[in-house]
Amino acid sequence: MQSIAEFLTDQQVDEKLQQVIHSILSASKEIAFQVGMGAMSGVLGSTENENVQGETQKKLDVISNQILLDNLSKNQHVRAAASEEEDLPVSCHEKGAFLVAFDPLDGSSNIDINGQIGTIFTILPAQDNLRADAQEQFLQSGHQQLCAGYVLYGPSSILMLAINGQVHEFTLDREKSDFFKTTNNLILPPGRKEFSINMSNFYFWPGYMQTHIQSLINPELIDEPFNMRWNGAMVGDVHRVLSRGGIFLYPTDTKKPDQPAKLRLLYEAFPMALLVENAKGQACTESGRILDLTLTELHQRVPVIMGDAELVQAAIQ
Ligand code: P6P
């Protein structure tokens, strides 16, 4: 099996970009270890926690955020890093050619129930005419992403990587402490009758979305009603959609009047949209392609409808 390093060289990926990807993966291996330790090291539970030695421990997503920032700040090719956990980007190296944005531990509410969690990341080109840590560095279109992906921590730790217009899956070999390619040029399987949405928001959705979801499950409206899955972690739900098809939706809702959308454009929607579109699926908001958007604010939120192209088109018609 091809290691991630062999794959990136084989794909003739820019050497400096390769080093940035390796910094992210080096951090993800450390996070995978911490996740695996779970309650043994007292990283679960509230922000401040006593571990078995009675020492105060930080919560796993705080630790994961720090591991990523530490690894990225050591890489001379990273100009700035923007974490979902931080208000502002962190400056790294003035002459770095790349920006990295990440959600260190997506689905962190699953930590205490041993559920699916993962690191989501995207790599963008640095903007020479702007200060290193300026928020403006990150105000780019989804099409500007050079590479994006996630590491899903679970029974296997799996890297899903979108680069050069394709998606490839790698699995962490814990003994060799390295990622090896397990799926080449992944294509999202069409035709799966499975949707992913938080049904508890039903009465807060726009009418068209209520009607659409009912059309998937009402046996009077559809011969084979859809199945439903909801992990509470986008990384887990999108991994299932990429692996076996279906659709993932987080539409606008009126639950929080000042926050009509929940998912972050830079840290969640952009990277997941690159993965889904490179796997020949579709990734939209309620009014167009996610990748066509240009970020206007670091923590901007958008509605997300992504997965099997046919199911996405049916949902947004
Ligand atoms: P809800 C996790 O907090 C997250 O950002 C996504 O990973 C996930 O899909 C969604 O929010 C879960 O939202 O409303 O089910 O808690």
XYZ file of C-alpha atoms and ligand atoms in Angstrom:
333
model
C 0.000 0.000 0.000
C 1.168 3.534 -0.830
C 2.043 5.779 2.129
C 0.765 9.367 2.143
C 4.325 10.628 1.490
C 4.742 8.324 -1.530
C 1.303 9.365 -2.800
C 2.009 13.123 -2.550
C 5.357 12.706 -4.322
C 3.753 10.495 -6.976
C 1.093 13.208 -7.498
C 3.926 15.763 -7.894
C 2.389 17.927 -5.150
C 4.407 21.088 -4.439
C 7.118 20.134 -1.914
C 6.226 23.016 0.462
C 2.533 22.074 0.345
C 3.519 18.485 1.121
C 5.266 19.710 4.271
C 2.138 21.585 5.382
C 0.022 18.456 4.872
C 2.560 16.431 6.884
C 2.394 18.988 9.738
C -1.394 18.585 9.859
C -1.126 14.772 9.786
C 1.576 14.731 12.442
C -0.797 16.668 14.716
C -3.685 14.336 13.823
C -1.640 11.294 14.879
C -1.045 12.921 18.268
C -4.744 13.761 18.556
C -5.692 10.183 17.582
C -3.533 8.973 20.485
C -5.175 11.422 22.935
C -8.646 10.434 21.682
C -7.733 6.786 22.104
C -6.637 7.417 25.691
C -10.077 8.912 26.482
C -10.992 8.735 30.147
C -7.646 7.093 30.986
C -5.915 10.470 30.776
C -8.707 12.614 32.183
C -9.208 14.558 28.955
C -12.949 13.980 28.939
C -15.691 15.866 30.673
C -15.702 19.534 31.650
C -13.069 22.054 30.575
C -11.190 21.629 33.841
C -10.957 18.020 34.919
C -8.925 15.941 37.384
C -7.046 13.054 35.798
C -6.092 9.826 37.527
C -3.103 11.595 39.111
C -5.390 14.323 40.460
C -3.836 16.841 38.044
C -6.067 19.362 36.253
C -6.506 18.323 32.624
C -7.768 20.370 29.713
C -10.676 19.179 27.556
C -9.755 17.147 24.476
C -10.801 19.828 21.987
C -8.630 22.387 23.787
C -5.699 19.951 23.650
C -6.375 19.142 19.976
C -6.448 22.829 19.097
C -3.104 23.382 20.844
C -1.495 20.350 19.139
C -2.480 21.667 15.696
C -1.337 25.227 16.440
C 1.989 23.943 17.826
C 2.630 21.804 14.725
C 1.626 24.505 12.248
C 3.546 27.310 13.936
C 6.750 25.225 13.554
C 6.248 24.957 9.769
C 8.024 27.772 7.886
C 5.604 27.416 4.975
C 2.553 28.343 7.064
C 1.910 32.108 7.132
C -1.160 31.948 9.388
C -3.472 29.402 10.983
C -7.169 30.000 11.671
C -8.838 27.688 14.164
C -12.578 27.419 14.739
C -11.687 27.577 18.435
C -9.876 30.925 18.108
C -11.428 34.349 17.490
C -8.565 35.491 15.249
C -5.934 33.806 13.050
C -2.527 33.014 14.568
C 0.501 34.427 12.721
C 3.162 31.831 11.942
C 5.816 32.750 9.339
C 5.893 36.013 7.336
C 7.260 34.298 4.248
C 4.971 31.263 4.428
C 3.083 30.597 1.194
C 0.107 28.834 2.777
C -2.784 29.457 5.142
C -4.408 26.655 7.125
C -7.922 26.772 8.580
C -9.189 23.940 10.762
C -11.800 22.672 13.160
C -9.564 20.791 15.609
C -12.236 18.423 16.894
C -15.525 18.590 15.003
C -18.386 16.956 16.912
C -16.698 17.491 20.284
C -20.050 16.955 22.028
C -19.507 13.274 21.088
C -16.227 13.051 23.066
C -17.849 11.946 26.330
C -19.961 9.260 24.640
C -17.104 7.785 22.582
C -18.875 8.957 19.409
C -17.438 9.982 16.028
C -15.193 13.065 16.094
C -12.620 14.396 13.672
C -10.258 17.151 12.557
C -11.380 19.090 9.461
C -8.828 21.216 7.562
C -8.333 23.285 4.435
C -5.200 24.845 2.901
C -5.370 28.163 1.014
C -2.723 30.298 -0.714
C -1.298 33.178 1.390
C -2.040 36.693 0.033
C 1.275 38.595 -0.355
C -0.307 42.026 -0.234
C -1.750 41.455 3.253
C -0.356 41.216 6.803
C 0.287 37.633 7.921
C -2.391 37.384 10.560
C -4.898 39.670 8.903
C -8.352 38.152 8.782
C -8.445 39.338 5.160
C -5.884 36.619 4.351
C -8.709 34.091 4.701
C -11.476 36.015 2.864
C -11.182 33.875 -0.284
C -13.493 31.842 -2.531
C -14.056 28.122 -1.972
C -12.394 27.501 -5.343
C -9.111 28.878 -3.943
C -8.638 25.837 -1.702
C -5.442 23.983 -2.701
C -6.252 20.909 -0.653
C -8.773 19.959 2.053
C -9.809 16.984 4.111
C -10.503 15.454 7.471
C -9.114 12.865 9.862
C -11.945 10.826 11.400
C -10.981 9.281 14.770
C -12.758 5.991 15.322
C -12.198 2.218 15.219
C -9.819 3.240 12.399
C -8.367 6.726 12.064
C -9.113 7.676 8.471
C -7.759 10.553 6.375
C -9.999 11.694 3.506
C -8.048 14.048 1.247
C -9.231 16.197 -1.681
C -6.294 17.269 -3.857
C -5.763 17.838 -7.620
C -9.495 17.374 -8.268
C -9.757 13.900 -6.741
C -10.504 12.331 -3.345
C -8.381 9.597 -1.798
C -8.813 7.729 1.491
C -5.933 6.725 3.763
C -6.000 4.618 6.931
C -3.645 5.107 9.888
C -1.431 2.091 10.540
C -0.898 2.567 14.259
C 2.159 0.277 14.389
C 3.918 2.140 11.568
C 2.346 5.450 12.702
C 1.678 6.367 9.077
C -1.299 6.786 6.733
C -1.613 4.311 3.830
C -3.903 4.707 0.821
C -6.967 2.452 1.078
C -9.215 4.008 -1.600
C -8.018 5.668 -4.815
C -10.116 8.350 -6.554
C -13.205 7.814 -4.373
C -16.528 8.427 -6.170
C -19.615 9.087 -4.033
C -21.917 6.071 -4.669
C -25.183 7.319 -6.285
C -28.680 6.055 -5.525
C -28.473 5.542 -1.751
C -31.805 6.299 -0.046
C -30.382 7.727 3.184
C -30.482 11.284 4.555
C -28.769 13.002 7.446
C -30.495 15.903 9.185
C -31.325 16.979 12.747
C -35.083 16.250 12.667
C -35.610 18.060 15.998
C -35.355 21.315 13.990
C -38.261 20.312 11.699
C -40.710 22.989 12.892
C -38.054 25.701 12.506
C -37.178 24.955 8.841
C -38.454 26.844 5.798
C -41.713 25.310 4.500
C -40.066 23.902 1.359
C -37.590 21.895 3.474
C -40.375 20.502 5.698
C -42.243 19.422 2.531
C -39.113 17.930 0.970
C -38.101 15.861 4.007
C -41.695 14.611 4.391
C -41.551 13.496 0.742
C -38.597 11.241 1.641
C -40.284 9.451 4.555
C -44.064 9.495 3.922
C -45.008 6.048 2.516
C -47.985 7.702 0.812
C -45.571 9.882 -1.168
C -42.659 7.513 -1.878
C -42.541 3.772 -2.642
C -39.266 3.165 -0.759
C -39.047 5.658 2.165
C -35.515 6.848 3.028
C -33.484 5.744 6.037
C -32.082 8.421 8.379
C -28.777 8.743 10.226
C -27.616 11.666 12.425
C -24.195 11.481 14.186
C -24.128 14.987 15.634
C -20.705 15.298 13.975
C -20.527 16.525 10.378
C -17.248 14.666 9.912
C -18.962 11.343 10.691
C -22.072 12.015 8.618
C -20.159 13.285 5.577
C -17.788 10.315 5.828
C -20.807 7.990 5.614
C -22.187 9.936 2.613
C -18.818 9.789 0.802
C -18.487 6.095 1.640
C -21.996 4.817 0.861
C -23.948 7.721 -0.655
C -27.029 9.689 0.454
C -27.323 13.332 1.456
C -26.345 15.548 4.430
C -28.420 18.610 5.244
C -28.182 21.411 7.787
C -30.698 23.959 6.438
C -31.453 27.411 7.820
C -33.814 27.429 10.795
C -35.502 30.008 13.003
C -34.471 28.344 16.289
C -31.958 31.151 17.035
C -33.253 34.377 15.417
C -29.732 35.836 15.334
C -28.179 32.667 13.870
C -30.219 31.278 10.922
C -27.412 28.886 9.919
C -25.202 26.707 12.130
C -22.280 25.321 10.119
C -19.122 27.404 9.561
C -18.242 28.208 5.944
C -14.439 28.266 6.353
C -13.962 25.427 8.859
C -16.696 22.975 7.787
C -18.567 23.820 4.581
C -15.623 24.779 2.319
C -13.459 21.670 3.026
C -16.428 19.285 2.965
C -17.694 20.866 -0.267
C -14.308 20.336 -1.947
C -14.332 16.684 -0.870
C -17.923 16.052 -2.006
C -17.524 17.822 -5.366
C -14.177 16.122 -6.078
C -15.996 12.827 -5.385
C -18.544 13.833 -8.080
C -21.260 14.841 -5.619
C -22.788 18.316 -5.160
C -22.421 20.790 -2.282
C -24.836 23.714 -2.028
C -26.343 26.242 0.279
C -30.069 26.900 -0.257
C -29.195 29.251 -3.107
C -26.094 28.050 -4.963
C -22.755 26.169 -4.867
C -20.775 26.458 -1.641
C -17.451 26.665 -3.528
C -18.704 29.742 -5.460
C -19.012 31.674 -2.179
C -16.296 34.073 -0.992
C -15.783 34.246 2.774
C -16.765 37.663 4.161
C -16.223 36.989 7.883
C -13.928 34.411 9.545
C -16.732 32.650 11.478
C -19.427 33.058 8.801
C -22.161 30.388 8.920
C -24.089 28.916 5.982
C -26.834 26.355 5.331
C -25.408 23.116 3.912
C -26.989 20.565 1.536
C -24.398 18.139 0.150
C -23.969 14.585 -1.159
C -25.485 12.613 -4.054
C -25.982 15.167 -6.883
C -29.503 13.929 -7.702
C -30.641 14.135 -4.076
C -29.119 17.611 -3.653
C -30.870 18.891 -6.782
C -34.196 17.437 -5.555
C -33.734 19.122 -2.156
C -32.946 22.629 -3.459
C -35.427 22.755 -6.393
P -26.779 19.704 16.224
C -20.968 19.907 15.577
O -21.207 20.799 16.650
C -21.540 20.540 14.320
O -20.875 21.738 14.043
C -21.426 19.564 13.158
O -20.290 18.783 13.225
C -22.695 18.742 13.286
O -23.152 18.220 12.050
C -23.700 19.756 13.850
O -22.935 20.783 14.490
C -24.607 19.121 14.893
O -25.599 20.078 15.184
O -27.815 20.776 15.990
O -27.271 18.327 15.885
O -26.132 19.752 17.588
